[in-house]
Coordinates of C-alpha atoms in Angstrom, one line a residue:
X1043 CA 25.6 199.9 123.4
X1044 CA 26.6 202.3 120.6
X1045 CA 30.6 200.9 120.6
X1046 CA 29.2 197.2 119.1
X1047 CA 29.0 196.4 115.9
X1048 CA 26.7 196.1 113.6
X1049 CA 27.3 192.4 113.6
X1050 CA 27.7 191.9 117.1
X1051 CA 24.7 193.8 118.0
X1052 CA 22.8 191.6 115.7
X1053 CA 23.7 188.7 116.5
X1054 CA 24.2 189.4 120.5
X1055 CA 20.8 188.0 121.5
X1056 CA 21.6 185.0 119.4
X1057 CA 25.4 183.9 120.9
X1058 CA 23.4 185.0 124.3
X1059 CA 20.2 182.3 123.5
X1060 CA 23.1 179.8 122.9
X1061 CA 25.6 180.3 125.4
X1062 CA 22.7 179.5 127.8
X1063 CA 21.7 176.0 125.7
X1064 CA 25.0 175.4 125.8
X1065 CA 25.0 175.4 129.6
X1066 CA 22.3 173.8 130.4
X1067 CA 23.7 171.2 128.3
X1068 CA 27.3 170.5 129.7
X1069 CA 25.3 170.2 133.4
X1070 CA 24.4 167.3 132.9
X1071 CA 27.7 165.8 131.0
X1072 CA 30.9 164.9 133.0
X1073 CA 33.5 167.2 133.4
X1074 CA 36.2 165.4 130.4
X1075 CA 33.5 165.0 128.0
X1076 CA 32.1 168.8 128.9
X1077 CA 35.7 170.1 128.1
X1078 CA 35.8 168.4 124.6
X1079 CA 32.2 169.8 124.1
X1080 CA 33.2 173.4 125.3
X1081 CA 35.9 173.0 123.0
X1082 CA 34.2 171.6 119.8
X1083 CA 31.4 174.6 120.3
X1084 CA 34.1 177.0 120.5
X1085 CA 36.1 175.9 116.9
X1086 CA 33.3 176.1 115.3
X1087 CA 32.0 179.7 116.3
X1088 CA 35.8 180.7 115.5
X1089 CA 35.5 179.1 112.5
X1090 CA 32.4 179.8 111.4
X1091 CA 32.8 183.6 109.6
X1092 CA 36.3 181.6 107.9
X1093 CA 37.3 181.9 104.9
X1094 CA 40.0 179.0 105.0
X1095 CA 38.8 176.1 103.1
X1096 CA 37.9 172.4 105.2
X1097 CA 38.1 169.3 104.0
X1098 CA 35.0 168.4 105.8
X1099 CA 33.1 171.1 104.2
X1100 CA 29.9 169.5 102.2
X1101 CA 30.8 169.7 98.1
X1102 CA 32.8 172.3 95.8
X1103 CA 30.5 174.6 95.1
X1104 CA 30.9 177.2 92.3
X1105 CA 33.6 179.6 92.6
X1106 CA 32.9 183.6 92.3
X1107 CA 35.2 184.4 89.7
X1108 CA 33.6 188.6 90.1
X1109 CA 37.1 189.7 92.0
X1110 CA 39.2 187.4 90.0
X1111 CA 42.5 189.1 87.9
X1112 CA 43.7 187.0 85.5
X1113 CA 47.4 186.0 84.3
X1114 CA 49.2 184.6 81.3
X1115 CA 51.1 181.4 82.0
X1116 CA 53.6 180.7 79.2
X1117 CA 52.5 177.9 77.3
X1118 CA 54.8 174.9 76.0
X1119 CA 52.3 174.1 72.5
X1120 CA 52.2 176.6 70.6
X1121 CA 48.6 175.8 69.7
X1122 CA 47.5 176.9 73.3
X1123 CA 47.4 180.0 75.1
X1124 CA 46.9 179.9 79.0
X1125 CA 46.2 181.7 81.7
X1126 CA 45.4 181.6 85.5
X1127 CA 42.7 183.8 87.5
X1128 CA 42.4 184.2 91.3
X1129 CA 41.7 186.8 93.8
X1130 CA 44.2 187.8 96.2
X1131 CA 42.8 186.1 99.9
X1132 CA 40.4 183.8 98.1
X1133 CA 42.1 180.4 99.4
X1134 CA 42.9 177.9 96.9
X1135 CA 39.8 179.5 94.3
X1136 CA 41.1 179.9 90.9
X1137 CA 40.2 179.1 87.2
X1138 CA 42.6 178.0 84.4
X1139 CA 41.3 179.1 81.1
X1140 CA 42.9 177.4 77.9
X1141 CA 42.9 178.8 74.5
X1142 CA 43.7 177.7 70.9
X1143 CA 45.1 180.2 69.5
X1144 CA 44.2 179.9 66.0
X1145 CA 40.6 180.3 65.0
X1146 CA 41.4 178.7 61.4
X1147 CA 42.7 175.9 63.2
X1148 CA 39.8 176.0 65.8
X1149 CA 37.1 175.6 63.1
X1150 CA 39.2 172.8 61.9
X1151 CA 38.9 171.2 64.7
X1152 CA 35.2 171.7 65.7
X1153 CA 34.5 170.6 61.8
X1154 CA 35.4 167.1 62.5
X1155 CA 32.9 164.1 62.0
X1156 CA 30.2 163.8 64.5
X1157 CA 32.1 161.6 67.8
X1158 CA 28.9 159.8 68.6
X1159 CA 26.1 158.2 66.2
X1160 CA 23.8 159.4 69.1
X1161 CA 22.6 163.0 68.7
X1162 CA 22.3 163.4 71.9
X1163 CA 25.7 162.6 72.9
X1164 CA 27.5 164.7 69.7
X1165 CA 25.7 167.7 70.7
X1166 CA 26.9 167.8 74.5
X1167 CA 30.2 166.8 73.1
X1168 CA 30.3 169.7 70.4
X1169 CA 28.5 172.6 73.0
X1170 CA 29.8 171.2 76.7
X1171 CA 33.3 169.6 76.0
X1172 CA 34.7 170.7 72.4
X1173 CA 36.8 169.0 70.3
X1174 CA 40.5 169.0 72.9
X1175 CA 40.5 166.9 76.0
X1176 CA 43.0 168.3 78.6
X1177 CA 44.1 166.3 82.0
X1178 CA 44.7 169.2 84.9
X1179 CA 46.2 167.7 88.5
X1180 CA 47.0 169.7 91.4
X1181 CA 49.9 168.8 94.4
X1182 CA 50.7 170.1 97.6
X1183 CA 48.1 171.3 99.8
X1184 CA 45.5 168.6 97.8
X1185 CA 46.3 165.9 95.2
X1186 CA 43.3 166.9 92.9
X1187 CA 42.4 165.9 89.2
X1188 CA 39.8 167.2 86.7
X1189 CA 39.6 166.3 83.2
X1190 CA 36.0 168.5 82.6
X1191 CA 36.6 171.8 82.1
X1192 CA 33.5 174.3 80.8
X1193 CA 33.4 174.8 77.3
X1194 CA 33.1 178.4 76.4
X1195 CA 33.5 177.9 72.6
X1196 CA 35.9 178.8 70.1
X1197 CA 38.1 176.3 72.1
X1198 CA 38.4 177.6 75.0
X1199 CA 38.1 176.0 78.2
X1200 CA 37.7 177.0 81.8
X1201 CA 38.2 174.9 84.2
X1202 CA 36.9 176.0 87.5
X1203 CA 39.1 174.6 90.6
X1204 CA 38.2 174.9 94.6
X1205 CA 40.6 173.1 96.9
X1206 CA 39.3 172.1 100.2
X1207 CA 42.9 172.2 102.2
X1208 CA 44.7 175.5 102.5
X1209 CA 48.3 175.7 101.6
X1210 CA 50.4 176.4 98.3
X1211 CA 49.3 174.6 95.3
X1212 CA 51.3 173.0 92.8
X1213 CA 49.3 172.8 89.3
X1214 CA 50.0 170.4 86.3
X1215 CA 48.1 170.6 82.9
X1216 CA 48.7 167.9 79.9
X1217 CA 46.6 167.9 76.4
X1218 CA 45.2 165.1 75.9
X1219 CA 43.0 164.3 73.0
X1220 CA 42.2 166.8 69.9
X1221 CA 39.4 166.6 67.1
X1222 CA 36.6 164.9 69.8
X1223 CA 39.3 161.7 70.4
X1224 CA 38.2 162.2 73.9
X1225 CA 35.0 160.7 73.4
X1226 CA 34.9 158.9 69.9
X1227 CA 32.7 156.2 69.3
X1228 CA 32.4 156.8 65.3
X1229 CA 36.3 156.3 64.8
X1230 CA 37.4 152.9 65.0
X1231 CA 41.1 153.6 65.2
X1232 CA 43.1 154.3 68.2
X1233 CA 42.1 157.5 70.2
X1234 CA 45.6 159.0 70.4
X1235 CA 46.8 159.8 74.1
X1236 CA 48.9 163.0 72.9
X1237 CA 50.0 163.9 76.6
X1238 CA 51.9 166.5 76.3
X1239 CA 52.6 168.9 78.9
X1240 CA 50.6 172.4 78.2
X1241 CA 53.1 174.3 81.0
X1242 CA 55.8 174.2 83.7
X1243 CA 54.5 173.4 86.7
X1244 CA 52.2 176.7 88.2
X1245 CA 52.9 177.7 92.1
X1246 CA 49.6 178.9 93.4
X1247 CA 50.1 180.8 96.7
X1248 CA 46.7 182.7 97.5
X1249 CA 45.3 181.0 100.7
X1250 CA 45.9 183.9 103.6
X1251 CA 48.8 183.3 106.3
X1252 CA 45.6 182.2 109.3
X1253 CA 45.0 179.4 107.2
X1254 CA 46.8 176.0 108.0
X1255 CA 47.2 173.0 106.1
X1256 CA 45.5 169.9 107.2
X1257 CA 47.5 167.0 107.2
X1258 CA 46.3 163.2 107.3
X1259 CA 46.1 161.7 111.0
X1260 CA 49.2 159.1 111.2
X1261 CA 48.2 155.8 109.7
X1262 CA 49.0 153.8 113.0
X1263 CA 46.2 155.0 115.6
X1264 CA 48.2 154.5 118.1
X1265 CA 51.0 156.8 117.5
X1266 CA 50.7 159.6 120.0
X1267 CA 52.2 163.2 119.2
X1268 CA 52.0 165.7 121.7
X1269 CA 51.6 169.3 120.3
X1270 CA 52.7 172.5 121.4
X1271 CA 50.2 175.3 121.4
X1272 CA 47.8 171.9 121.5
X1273 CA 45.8 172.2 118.3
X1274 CA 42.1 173.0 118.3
X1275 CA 39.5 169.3 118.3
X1276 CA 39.5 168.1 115.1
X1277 CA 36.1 168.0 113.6
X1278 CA 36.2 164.6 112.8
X1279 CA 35.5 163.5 116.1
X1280 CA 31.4 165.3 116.1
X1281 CA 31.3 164.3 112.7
X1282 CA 28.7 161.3 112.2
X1283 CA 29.7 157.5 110.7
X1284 CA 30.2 157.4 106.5
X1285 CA 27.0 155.2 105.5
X1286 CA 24.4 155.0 102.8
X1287 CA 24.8 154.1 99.4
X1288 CA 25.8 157.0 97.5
X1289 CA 29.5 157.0 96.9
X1290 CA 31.1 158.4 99.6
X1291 CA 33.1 161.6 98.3
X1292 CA 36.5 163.3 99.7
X1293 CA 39.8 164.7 99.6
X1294 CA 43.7 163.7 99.1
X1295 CA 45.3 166.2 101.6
X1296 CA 49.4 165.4 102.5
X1297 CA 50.3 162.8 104.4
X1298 CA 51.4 162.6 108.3
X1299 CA 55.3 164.1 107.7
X1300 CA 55.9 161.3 110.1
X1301 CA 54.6 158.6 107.8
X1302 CA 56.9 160.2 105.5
X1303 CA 59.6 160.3 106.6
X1304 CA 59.3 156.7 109.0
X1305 CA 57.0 154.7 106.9
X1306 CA 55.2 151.8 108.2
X1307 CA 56.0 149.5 105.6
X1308 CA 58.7 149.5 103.0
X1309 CA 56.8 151.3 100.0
X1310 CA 57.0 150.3 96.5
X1311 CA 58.9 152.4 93.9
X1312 CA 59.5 150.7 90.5
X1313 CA 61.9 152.4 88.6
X1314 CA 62.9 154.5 91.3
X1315 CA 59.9 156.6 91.1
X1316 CA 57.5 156.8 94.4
X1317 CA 53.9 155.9 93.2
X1318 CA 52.0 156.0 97.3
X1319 CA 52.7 156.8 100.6
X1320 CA 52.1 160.7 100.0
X1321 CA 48.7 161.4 100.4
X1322 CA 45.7 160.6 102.4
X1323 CA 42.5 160.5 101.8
X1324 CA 39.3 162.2 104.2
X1325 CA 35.7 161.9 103.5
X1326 CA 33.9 164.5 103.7
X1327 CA 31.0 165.4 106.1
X1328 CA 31.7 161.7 107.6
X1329 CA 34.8 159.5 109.1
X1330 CA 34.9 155.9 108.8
X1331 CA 35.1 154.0 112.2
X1332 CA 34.2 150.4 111.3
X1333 CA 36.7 147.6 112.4
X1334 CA 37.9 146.8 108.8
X1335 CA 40.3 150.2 108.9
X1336 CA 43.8 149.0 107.8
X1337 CA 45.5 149.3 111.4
X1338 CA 42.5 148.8 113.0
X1339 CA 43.3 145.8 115.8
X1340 CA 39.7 144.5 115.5
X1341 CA 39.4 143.0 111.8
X1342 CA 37.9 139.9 113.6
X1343 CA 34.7 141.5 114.3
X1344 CA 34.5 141.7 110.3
X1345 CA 34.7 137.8 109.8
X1346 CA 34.2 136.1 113.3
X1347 CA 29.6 136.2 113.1
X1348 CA 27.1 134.6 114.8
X1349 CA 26.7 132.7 111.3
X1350 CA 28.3 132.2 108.5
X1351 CA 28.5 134.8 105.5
X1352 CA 28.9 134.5 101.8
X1353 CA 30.8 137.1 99.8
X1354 CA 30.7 136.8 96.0
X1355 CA 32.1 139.3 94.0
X1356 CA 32.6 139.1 90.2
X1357 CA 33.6 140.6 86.9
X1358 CA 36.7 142.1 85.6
X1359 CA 40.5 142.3 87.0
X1360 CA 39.3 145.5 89.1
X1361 CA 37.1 143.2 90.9
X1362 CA 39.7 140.5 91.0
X1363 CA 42.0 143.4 92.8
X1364 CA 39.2 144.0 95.0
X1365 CA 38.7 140.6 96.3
X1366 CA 42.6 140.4 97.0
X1367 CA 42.8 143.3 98.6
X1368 CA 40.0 142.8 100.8
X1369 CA 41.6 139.1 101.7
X1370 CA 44.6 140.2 102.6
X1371 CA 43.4 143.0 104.8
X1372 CA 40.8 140.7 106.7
X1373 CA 43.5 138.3 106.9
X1374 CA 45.2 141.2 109.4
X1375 CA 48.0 142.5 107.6
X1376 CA 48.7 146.3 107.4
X1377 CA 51.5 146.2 104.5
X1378 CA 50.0 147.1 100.6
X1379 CA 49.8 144.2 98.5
X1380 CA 51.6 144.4 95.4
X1381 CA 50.0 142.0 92.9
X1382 CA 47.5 140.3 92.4
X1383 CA 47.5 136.7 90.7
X1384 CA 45.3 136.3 87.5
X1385 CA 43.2 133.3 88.1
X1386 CA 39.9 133.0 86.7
X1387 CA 38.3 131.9 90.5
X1388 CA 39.6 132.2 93.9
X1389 CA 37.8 131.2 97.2
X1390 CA 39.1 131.8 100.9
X1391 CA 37.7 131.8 104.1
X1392 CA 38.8 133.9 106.8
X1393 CA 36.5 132.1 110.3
X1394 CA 32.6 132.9 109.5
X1395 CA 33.4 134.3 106.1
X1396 CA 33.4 132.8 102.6
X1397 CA 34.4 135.1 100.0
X1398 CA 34.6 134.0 96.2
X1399 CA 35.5 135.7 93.0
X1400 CA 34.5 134.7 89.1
X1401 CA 35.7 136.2 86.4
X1402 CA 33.3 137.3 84.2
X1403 CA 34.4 141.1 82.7
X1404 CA 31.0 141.5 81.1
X1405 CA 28.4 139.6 82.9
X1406 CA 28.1 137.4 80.2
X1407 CA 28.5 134.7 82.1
X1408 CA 26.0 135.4 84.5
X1409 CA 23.3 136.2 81.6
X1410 CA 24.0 132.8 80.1
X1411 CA 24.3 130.7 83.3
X1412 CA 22.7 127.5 82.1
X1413 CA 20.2 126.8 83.4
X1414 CA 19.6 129.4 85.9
X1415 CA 21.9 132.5 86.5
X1416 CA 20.5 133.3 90.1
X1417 CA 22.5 129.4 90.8
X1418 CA 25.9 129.2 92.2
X1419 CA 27.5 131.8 93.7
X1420 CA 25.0 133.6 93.8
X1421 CA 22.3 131.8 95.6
X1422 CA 23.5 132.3 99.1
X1423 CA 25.3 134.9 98.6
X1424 CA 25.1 137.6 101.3
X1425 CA 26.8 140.3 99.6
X1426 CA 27.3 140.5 95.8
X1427 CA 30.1 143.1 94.6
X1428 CA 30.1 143.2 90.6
X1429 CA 33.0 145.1 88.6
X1430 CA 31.9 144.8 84.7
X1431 CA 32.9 147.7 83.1
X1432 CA 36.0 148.4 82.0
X1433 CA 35.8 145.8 79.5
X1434 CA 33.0 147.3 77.8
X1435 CA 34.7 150.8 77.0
X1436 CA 37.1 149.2 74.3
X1437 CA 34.4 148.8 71.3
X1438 CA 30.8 149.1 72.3
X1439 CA 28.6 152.8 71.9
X1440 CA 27.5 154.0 75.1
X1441 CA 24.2 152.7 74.1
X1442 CA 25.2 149.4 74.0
X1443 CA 27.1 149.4 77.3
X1444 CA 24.1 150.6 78.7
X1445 CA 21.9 148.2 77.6
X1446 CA 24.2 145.0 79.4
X1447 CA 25.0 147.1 82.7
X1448 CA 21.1 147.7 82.9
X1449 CA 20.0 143.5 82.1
X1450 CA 23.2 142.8 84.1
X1451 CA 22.0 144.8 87.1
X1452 CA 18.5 144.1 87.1
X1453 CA 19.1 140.3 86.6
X1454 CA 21.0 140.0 89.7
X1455 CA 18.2 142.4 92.0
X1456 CA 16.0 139.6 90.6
X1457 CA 17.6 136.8 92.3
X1458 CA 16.2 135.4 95.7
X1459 CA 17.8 135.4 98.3
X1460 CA 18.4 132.0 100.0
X1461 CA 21.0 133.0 103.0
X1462 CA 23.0 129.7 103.6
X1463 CA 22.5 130.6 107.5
X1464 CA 20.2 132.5 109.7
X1465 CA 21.0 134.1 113.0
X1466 CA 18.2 134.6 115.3
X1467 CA 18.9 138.2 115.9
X1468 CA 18.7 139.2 112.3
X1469 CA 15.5 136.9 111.1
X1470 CA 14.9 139.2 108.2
X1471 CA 18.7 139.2 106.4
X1472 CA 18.5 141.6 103.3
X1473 CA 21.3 140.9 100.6
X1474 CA 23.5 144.0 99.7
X1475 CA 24.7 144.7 96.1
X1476 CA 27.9 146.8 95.3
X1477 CA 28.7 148.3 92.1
X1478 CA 32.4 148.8 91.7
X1479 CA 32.5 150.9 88.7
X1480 CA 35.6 151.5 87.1
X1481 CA 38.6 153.3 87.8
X1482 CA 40.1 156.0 86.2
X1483 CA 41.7 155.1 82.9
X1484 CA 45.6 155.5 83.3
X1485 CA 47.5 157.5 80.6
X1486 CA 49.2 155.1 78.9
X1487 CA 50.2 154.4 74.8
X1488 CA 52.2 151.0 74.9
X1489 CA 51.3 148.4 71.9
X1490 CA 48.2 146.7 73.6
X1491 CA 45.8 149.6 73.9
X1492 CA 47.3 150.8 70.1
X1493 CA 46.3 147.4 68.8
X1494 CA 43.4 146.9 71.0
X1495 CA 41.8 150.2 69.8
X1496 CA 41.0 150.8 73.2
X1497 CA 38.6 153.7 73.0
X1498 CA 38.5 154.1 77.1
X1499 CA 39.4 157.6 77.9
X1500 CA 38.5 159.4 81.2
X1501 CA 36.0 162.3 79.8
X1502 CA 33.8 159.0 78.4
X1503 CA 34.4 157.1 81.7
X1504 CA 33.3 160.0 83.2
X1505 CA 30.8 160.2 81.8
X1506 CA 29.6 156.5 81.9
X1507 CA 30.2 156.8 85.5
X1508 CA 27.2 159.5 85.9
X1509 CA 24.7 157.2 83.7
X1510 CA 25.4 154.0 85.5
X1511 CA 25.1 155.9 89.0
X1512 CA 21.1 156.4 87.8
X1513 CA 20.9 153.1 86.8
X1514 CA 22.7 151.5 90.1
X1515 CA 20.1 153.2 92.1
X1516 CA 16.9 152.5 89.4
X1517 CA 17.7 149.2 91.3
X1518 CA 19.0 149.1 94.7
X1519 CA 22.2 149.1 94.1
X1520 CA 25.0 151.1 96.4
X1521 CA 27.3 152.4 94.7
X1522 CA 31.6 152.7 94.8
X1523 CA 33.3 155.5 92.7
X1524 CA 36.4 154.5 91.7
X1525 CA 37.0 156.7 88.8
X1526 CA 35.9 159.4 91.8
X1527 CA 38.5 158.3 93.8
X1528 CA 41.8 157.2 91.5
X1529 CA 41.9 159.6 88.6
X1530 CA 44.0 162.3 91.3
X1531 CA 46.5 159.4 91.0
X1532 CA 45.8 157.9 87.4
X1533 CA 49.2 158.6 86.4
X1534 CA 50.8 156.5 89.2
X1535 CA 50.4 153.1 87.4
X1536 CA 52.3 154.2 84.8
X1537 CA 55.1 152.9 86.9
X1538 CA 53.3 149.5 87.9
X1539 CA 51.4 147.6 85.4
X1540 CA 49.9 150.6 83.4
X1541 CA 46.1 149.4 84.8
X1542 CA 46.0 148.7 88.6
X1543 CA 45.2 150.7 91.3
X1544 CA 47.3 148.6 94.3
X1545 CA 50.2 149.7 95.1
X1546 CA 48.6 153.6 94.9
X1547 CA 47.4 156.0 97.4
X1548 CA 43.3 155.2 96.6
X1549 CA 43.3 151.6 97.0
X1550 CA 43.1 151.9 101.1
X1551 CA 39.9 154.4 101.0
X1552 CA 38.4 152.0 98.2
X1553 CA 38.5 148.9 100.4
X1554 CA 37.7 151.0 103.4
X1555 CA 34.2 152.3 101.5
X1556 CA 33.7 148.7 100.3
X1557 CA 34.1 147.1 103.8
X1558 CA 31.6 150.0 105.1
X1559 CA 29.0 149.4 102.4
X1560 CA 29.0 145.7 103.4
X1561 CA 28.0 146.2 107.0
X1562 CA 30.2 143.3 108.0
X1563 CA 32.6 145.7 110.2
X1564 CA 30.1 147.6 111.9

């Protein structure tokens, strides 16, 4: 057949070896569930050869940056030079590269005192991060942040960005930190938060015209919209349960224009300014299914058990946050909740389920419980969620906050487990253990982080974040990224209490991964 294609002749035997699995396969299925099948097979041979971006696609891996052209953006420091490469058809690809341009001033900066008294840590700061700190957000087609950009030397920075949502792409850069503030554990003073904005806002538009925008589902299940041409299955539907306890990674992709404009609830804006309601968040690889959903109609299966459960979760005001959002949403209600109250310990049940909450921000408390730390709450508890860190980034060296999250961790997979029921089905219970590490640290530079010398920046969260991850697993612990999930929105809070993560666009997929990692939705 010397009018095919290379391609087509190649992989003819192939698509013919299929076609005839594929079948044999839909004989033996009904004639409704063949038709979704038929139609699932056929997306994803159309979409195979693609290149539009998915949000269910596995990872970001490295862009090819071979065909890019790059292009000066006018910068608003004087300091900085800027500049945006892409290729023409490469879908949301591209790479911001930001220059000082003075070298005198460069080797100024790159002279300052070592950041760290760990060697370790001063060299990756000095060869992998340099001495600026910059904070780069993307809108439109993806809400997107990134504060770790490579480090090419002579301050310059590239920072490497692949969006997983076709569409036109609204980019934000601020400065941040300068002379290794970014991660400074040698300087006891204040790490100034300069935030100032490198650029106007840069319109990428490079995804080709075939590729469409994915927006989020409608947050009420139930709302039916009838499309015209129908659309193609969404992959979501083949794609398998979120589970395991690895954090459970995704994308902020625009939210249902229906939500938008006809809300659910009444949404928060203090001082006028809209801080949620805008985006929505899908996990990649995975959808989440379990009855805890925030419209689901089925929370009861969460709390209603054959016996009763025990909940304890414990540490700082994130966790505090955690346990009241979690209430309310078992409790059935669908609106966001707003505050919540700061009270040392709180307790509620909701029918089989006790849940409990102690503040202790560093797991002192727990390390000093006389006379036995594995007493109390924690005896029968059947779930333990822990949320210490945040307190720890003020003062202490890595090192040292290291050394508590590790006796902290440990101390509590050391405790037996004494369930304060048993149910006959499950005669071998096993006790789960969350780490909630710590959200993203919000821009802010108001009196009490100035006073407090509140050394808690994102590039050192960041980078906490990937240590205590090792750790978490070392033993058995699963494992919730909030800094993962709120720094695309860290700015946000800056318009509610300058900490909190509530009234925000990640709190519902935080709770959701939280209420899947506890297995008491399933």
């Amino acid at each position: 057949m010397p009018h095919l294609s290379w391609f087509s002749s190649r992989r003819l035997p192939l698509i013919c070896f299929l076609g005839l699995v594929l079948i044999s396969t839909l004989s033996f299925h009904t004639p409704a569930s063949s038709y979704l099948s038929f139609n699932s097979f056929h997306y994803y041979l159309s979409s195979a050869a693609s290149s539009c971006p998915s949000v269910y696609n596995t990872g970001r891996p490295p862009i090819d940056r071979s065909a890019f052209k790059c292009h000066t953006v006018p910068s608003k420091i004087p300091l900085f030079e800027l500049e945006v490469c892409y290729a023409e058809g490469q879908c949301n690809q591209f790479t911001l590269r930001i220059k000082r341009t003075s070298a005198e001033a460069c080797r100024e900066q790159e002279a300052t005192p070592d950041p760290s008294e760990d060697p370790a840590l001063t060299k990756w700061m000095r060869e992998q991060r340099g001495p600026d700190a910059f904070y780069v957000k993307t809108d439109g087609a993806e809400r997107y942040a990134s504060v770790y950009p490579t480090y090419e030397g002579r301050c310059t920075y590239s920072f490497d960005i692949r969006l997983k949502n076709p569409g036109d792409v609204y980019v934000s850069i601020w400065w941040e930190h300068e002379r290794y503030t970014g991660f400074s554990e040698t300087n006891t003073s204040w790490p100034e938060m300069l935030f100032k904005s490198l650029s106007d806002p840069i319109a990428l538009h490079t995804c080709p015209s075939y590729c469409t925008t994915q927006l989020s589902a409608p947050l009420v299940p139930t709302q039916r919209i009838d499309h015209f041409p129908p659309l193609p299955p969404s992959r979501s539907h083949v794609l398998p349960n979120c589970s395991g306890p690895d954090p459970i990674p995704g994308s902020y992709i625009p939210a249902n224009p229906l939500d938008v404009l006809y809300p659910p609830e009444v949404l928060p804006q203090p001082n006028e300014q809209p801080v949620m309601g805008r985006y929505g968040f899908v996990p990649e690889a995975c959808t989440w299914r379990h009855a805890g959903l925030r419209f689901s109609d089925s929370k009861d299966r969460c709390t209603k058990k054959d016996r009763s459960m025990r909940m304890f979760i414990t540490g700082d005001s994130h966790g505090r946050s955690l346990y009241d959002a979690i209430r309310h949403r078992l409790e059935g209600n669908t609106d966001t909740l707003l505050d919540s109250e700061k009270i040392g310990s709180k307790s509620s049940t909701i029918d089989q389920l006790n849940i409990n909450f102690l503040w202790d921000p560093k797991g002192l408390e727990f390390l000093d419980f006389d006379p036995e730390p594995c007493e109390g709450y924690v005896r029968d508890a059947d779930i333990i969620v822990v949320s210490i860190v945040a307190h720890y980034r003020g003062h202490e060296t890595t090192a040292q906050y290291l050394s508590q999250f590790r006796k902290i961790l440990s101390g509590y997979a050391a405790c037996p487990y004494h369930p304060s029921s048993y149910d006959q089905n499950d005669p071998h219970p096993q006790r789960k253990l969350i780490l909630l590490y710590s959200p993203a640290i919000v821009q802010r530079w108001d009196d009490y982080v100035i006073d407090f010398r509140d050394h808690g920046t994102n590039i050192r969260m960041r980078y906490w974040r990937d240590e205590s991850q090792k750790v978490a697993k070392e033993f058995g612990w699963m494992f919730v990224d909030q800094y993962d999930l709120t720094l695309p929105h860290s700015l946000e809070p800056r318009g509610t209490d300058l900490a909190h993560y509530l009234a925000n666009d990640a709190i519902d997929p935080i709770v959701d991964e939280v209420l899947g990692k506890t297995g008491l939705c399933e």
